[in-house]
Amino acid sequence: MKLRQNIRHFAAKKALTMPVVGDIATEKLVDLHVRVFGEKADPAHREEREPHLEAFFDCTFDTYVAALEEGYTEAEAREITHVQANFDFYNHGWTEMMEFPADELEAHYERYEKFFRRYGIDIANPLGDFRTRDVPEAPSTPEKLENPEHPHAEGGFADDVYVEGEDGEVRVGGQDEPRDVDVNAAPGMRDADTDVDESEA
């Protein structure tokens, strides 16, 4: 998968792993992800999916922290959560929301299979042991799986984590973490910080 990575992602990592601040950061980042992925949804179904997305993304931030604790990099930990989300989108037939084509699902699973197996995660059960709260169901569109369209997907990045930096360069594995990251640079951590976009997800 190809991700973007900038100082805000490292600030979010720092915020999510801090006491008290972590809860605030999670709430802000869940809201961001619901908005970003909601905007990729078919407008006719966007509103009915939002409660499901809110609960689902809330659970994936526990996955992110667990992956960091196991030694995965920021980019890898974030990619793991995005893979979980794409499993969920596929299961619901929400192909227009997927970030990589459906035929790359197995490849993404296999790259993180050790982690996924440890926590009971697979394509059919994207949250596994991280389903720590009720996740409201939302209507599926299984007919889209017959001839899936992926307007927001980028294929060809299933063999590793690819990270596009602010300079536009794509690097395998991601950037080195900068020193002295300011937690206030994380999305939503400043009251005036309302202008965030898809690249922060």
CSV table of C-alpha atoms in Angstrom, one decimal:
chain,number,residue,atom,x,y,z
A,1,MET,CA,0.0,0.0,0.0
A,2,LYS,CA,1.2,3.5,-0.6
A,3,LEU,CA,0.8,5.9,2.3
A,4,ARG,CA,1.7,9.5,2.9
A,5,GLN,CA,3.8,10.4,5.9
A,6,ASN,CA,4.8,13.7,7.4
A,7,ILE,CA,5.5,15.3,10.8
A,8,ARG,CA,1.8,15.1,11.7
A,9,HIS,CA,1.8,11.4,11.5
A,10,PHE,CA,4.7,11.2,14.0
A,11,ALA,CA,3.0,13.7,16.2
A,12,ALA,CA,-0.2,11.5,16.1
A,13,LYS,CA,1.9,8.5,17.1
A,14,LYS,CA,3.3,10.4,20.1
A,15,ALA,CA,-0.1,11.6,21.1
A,16,LEU,CA,-1.7,8.2,20.8
A,17,THR,CA,0.9,6.6,23.1
A,18,MET,CA,0.6,9.2,25.9
A,19,PRO,CA,-1.7,8.9,29.0
A,20,VAL,CA,-4.9,11.0,28.8
A,21,VAL,CA,-3.8,12.8,25.7
A,22,GLY,CA,-4.1,9.4,23.9
A,23,ASP,CA,-7.9,9.4,24.4
A,24,ILE,CA,-8.2,12.9,23.1
A,25,ALA,CA,-6.1,12.1,20.1
A,26,THR,CA,-8.0,8.9,19.3
A,27,GLU,CA,-11.3,10.9,19.3
A,28,LYS,CA,-9.9,13.5,17.0
A,29,LEU,CA,-8.4,11.0,14.6
A,30,VAL,CA,-11.5,8.8,14.5
A,31,ASP,CA,-13.5,11.9,13.5
A,32,LEU,CA,-10.9,12.6,10.8
A,33,HIS,CA,-11.0,9.0,9.4
A,34,VAL,CA,-14.8,8.9,9.4
A,35,ARG,CA,-14.8,12.1,7.3
A,36,VAL,CA,-12.0,11.1,4.9
A,37,PHE,CA,-13.4,7.7,4.2
A,38,GLY,CA,-17.0,8.9,4.3
A,39,GLU,CA,-16.2,11.2,1.5
A,40,LYS,CA,-15.0,8.2,-0.6
A,41,ALA,CA,-18.4,6.4,0.0
A,42,ASP,CA,-21.3,6.5,-2.4
A,43,PRO,CA,-23.1,9.7,-1.3
A,44,ALA,CA,-26.3,7.7,-1.2
A,45,HIS,CA,-24.9,5.5,1.6
A,46,ARG,CA,-22.5,7.8,3.4
A,47,GLU,CA,-24.7,8.7,6.3
A,48,GLU,CA,-25.8,5.2,7.1
A,49,ARG,CA,-22.2,4.0,7.2
A,50,GLU,CA,-20.9,6.6,9.6
A,51,PRO,CA,-21.8,5.0,13.0
A,52,HIS,CA,-20.1,1.8,11.8
A,53,LEU,CA,-17.0,3.6,10.6
A,54,GLU,CA,-16.8,5.6,13.9
A,55,ALA,CA,-16.8,2.4,16.0
A,56,PHE,CA,-14.6,0.4,13.7
A,57,PHE,CA,-11.9,3.1,13.4
A,58,ASP,CA,-12.0,3.6,17.2
A,59,CYS,CA,-11.0,-0.1,17.6
A,60,THR,CA,-8.2,0.2,15.0
A,61,PHE,CA,-6.3,2.7,17.1
A,62,ASP,CA,-5.8,0.0,19.7
A,63,THR,CA,-4.4,-2.1,16.8
A,64,TYR,CA,-2.0,0.7,15.9
A,65,VAL,CA,-0.6,1.1,19.4
A,66,ALA,CA,-0.2,-2.7,19.8
A,67,ALA,CA,1.7,-2.8,16.5
A,68,LEU,CA,4.0,0.0,17.7
A,69,GLU,CA,4.6,-1.9,21.0
A,70,GLU,CA,5.6,-5.0,18.9
A,71,GLY,CA,8.3,-3.0,17.1
A,72,TYR,CA,6.5,-2.1,13.9
A,73,THR,CA,7.4,1.3,12.4
A,74,GLU,CA,4.9,4.2,12.3
A,75,ALA,CA,4.2,3.5,8.6
A,76,GLU,CA,3.8,-0.3,9.2
A,77,ALA,CA,1.5,0.1,12.2
A,78,ARG,CA,-0.6,2.6,10.3
A,79,GLU,CA,-0.7,0.4,7.2
A,80,ILE,CA,-1.9,-2.5,9.4
A,81,THR,CA,-4.9,-0.5,10.4
A,82,HIS,CA,-5.6,0.6,6.8
A,83,VAL,CA,-5.5,-3.1,5.8
A,84,GLN,CA,-8.0,-3.9,8.5
A,85,ALA,CA,-10.3,-1.1,7.1
A,86,ASN,CA,-10.0,-2.4,3.6
A,87,PHE,CA,-10.9,-5.9,4.7
A,88,ASP,CA,-14.0,-4.4,6.3
A,89,PHE,CA,-14.8,-2.4,3.1
A,90,TYR,CA,-14.5,-5.5,1.0
A,91,ASN,CA,-16.7,-7.6,3.3
A,92,HIS,CA,-19.4,-5.0,2.9
A,93,GLY,CA,-19.0,-4.5,-0.8
A,94,TRP,CA,-17.9,-0.9,-0.3
A,95,THR,CA,-15.4,-1.2,-3.1
A,96,GLU,CA,-15.5,2.5,-3.9
A,97,MET,CA,-13.9,3.1,-0.5
A,98,MET,CA,-11.0,0.7,-0.9
A,99,GLU,CA,-7.4,1.9,-1.1
A,100,PHE,CA,-6.1,-1.1,-3.0
A,101,PRO,CA,-7.8,-3.5,-5.4
A,102,ALA,CA,-9.7,-6.5,-4.1
A,103,ASP,CA,-7.3,-8.9,-5.8
A,104,GLU,CA,-4.5,-7.6,-3.5
A,105,LEU,CA,-6.3,-8.5,-0.2
A,106,GLU,CA,-4.4,-11.8,0.3
A,107,ALA,CA,-1.0,-10.2,-0.4
A,108,HIS,CA,-1.6,-7.5,2.2
A,109,TYR,CA,-2.8,-10.1,4.7
A,110,GLU,CA,0.2,-12.3,4.1
A,111,ARG,CA,2.7,-9.5,4.7
A,112,TYR,CA,1.4,-9.0,8.3
A,113,GLU,CA,0.2,-12.6,8.8
A,114,LYS,CA,2.2,-13.1,12.0
A,115,PHE,CA,0.7,-10.1,13.6
A,116,PHE,CA,-2.8,-10.8,12.3
A,117,ARG,CA,-2.8,-14.4,13.5
A,118,ARG,CA,-1.7,-13.4,16.9
A,119,TYR,CA,-4.8,-11.2,17.3
A,120,GLY,CA,-7.3,-13.3,15.4
A,121,ILE,CA,-7.5,-11.0,12.5
A,122,ASP,CA,-8.3,-12.1,9.0
A,123,ILE,CA,-10.2,-10.9,5.9
A,124,ALA,CA,-13.5,-12.1,7.3
A,125,ASN,CA,-12.8,-10.8,10.8
A,126,PRO,CA,-10.9,-7.5,10.4
A,127,LEU,CA,-10.8,-6.5,14.0
A,128,GLY,CA,-10.2,-9.8,15.7
A,129,ASP,CA,-9.3,-9.4,19.3
A,130,PHE,CA,-9.4,-5.6,18.9
A,131,ARG,CA,-13.2,-5.6,18.6
A,132,THR,CA,-13.5,-4.2,22.1
A,133,ARG,CA,-16.8,-2.3,21.7
A,134,ASP,CA,-20.0,-2.8,19.8
A,135,VAL,CA,-19.6,-2.0,16.1
A,136,PRO,CA,-23.0,-1.1,14.6
A,137,GLU,CA,-23.7,-2.9,11.4
A,138,ALA,CA,-24.3,-0.9,8.2
A,139,PRO,CA,-26.0,-2.1,5.0
A,140,SER,CA,-23.8,-3.9,2.5
A,141,THR,CA,-23.6,-3.5,-1.2
A,142,PRO,CA,-22.5,-7.0,-2.2
A,143,GLU,CA,-23.5,-6.5,-5.8
A,144,LYS,CA,-20.4,-4.3,-6.2
A,145,LEU,CA,-18.2,-7.3,-5.6
A,146,GLU,CA,-19.2,-8.8,-8.9
A,147,ASN,CA,-17.5,-6.2,-11.0
A,148,PRO,CA,-15.7,-4.0,-8.4
A,149,GLU,CA,-14.7,-0.4,-9.1
A,150,HIS,CA,-12.0,1.1,-7.1
A,151,PRO,CA,-11.8,4.8,-7.9
A,152,HIS,CA,-9.6,5.5,-4.9
A,153,ALA,CA,-7.4,2.5,-5.0
A,154,GLU,CA,-3.7,2.3,-6.1
A,155,GLY,CA,-2.5,-1.1,-7.1
A,156,GLY,CA,1.0,-2.4,-7.4
A,157,PHE,CA,2.1,-1.7,-3.8
A,158,ALA,CA,1.2,-5.0,-2.2
A,159,ASP,CA,4.8,-6.3,-1.6
A,160,ASP,CA,5.9,-3.7,1.0
A,161,VAL,CA,4.9,-0.4,2.7
A,162,TYR,CA,5.5,2.5,0.4
A,163,VAL,CA,5.6,6.0,1.8
A,164,GLU,CA,5.3,9.2,-0.1
A,165,GLY,CA,7.0,12.1,1.8
A,166,GLU,CA,6.3,15.8,1.7
A,167,ASP,CA,8.9,16.1,-1.1
A,168,GLY,CA,6.8,13.7,-3.3
A,169,GLU,CA,9.4,11.0,-3.2
A,170,VAL,CA,8.2,7.5,-2.6
A,171,ARG,CA,10.4,5.4,-0.2
A,172,VAL,CA,10.1,1.8,0.8
A,173,GLY,CA,9.5,1.5,4.6
A,174,GLY,CA,9.0,5.1,5.4
A,175,GLN,CA,11.0,7.9,6.9
A,176,ASP,CA,13.2,8.0,10.0
A,177,GLU,CA,11.3,9.4,12.9
A,178,PRO,CA,12.3,13.0,13.6
A,179,ARG,CA,13.5,14.0,17.1
A,180,ASP,CA,11.6,16.3,19.4
A,181,VAL,CA,8.2,15.8,17.8
A,182,ASP,CA,5.6,18.3,19.1
A,183,VAL,CA,2.4,16.5,20.0
A,184,ASN,CA,0.4,19.6,19.2
A,185,ALA,CA,1.2,19.0,15.5
A,186,ALA,CA,-1.1,16.0,15.5
A,187,PRO,CA,-4.4,16.4,13.7
A,188,GLY,CA,-7.0,18.0,15.9
A,189,MET,CA,-4.7,18.7,18.9
A,190,ARG,CA,-5.0,22.4,18.5
A,191,ASP,CA,-8.3,24.2,18.7
A,192,ALA,CA,-7.6,26.1,15.5
A,193,ASP,CA,-6.5,22.9,13.7
A,194,THR,CA,-9.6,22.2,11.6
A,195,ASP,CA,-8.1,22.2,8.1
A,196,VAL,CA,-6.9,18.6,7.8
A,197,ASP,CA,-7.1,16.5,4.7
A,198,GLU,CA,-6.9,13.0,3.4
A,199,SER,CA,-3.1,12.9,3.6
A,200,GLU,CA,-3.3,12.9,7.4
A,201,ALA,CA,-5.3,9.5,7.5
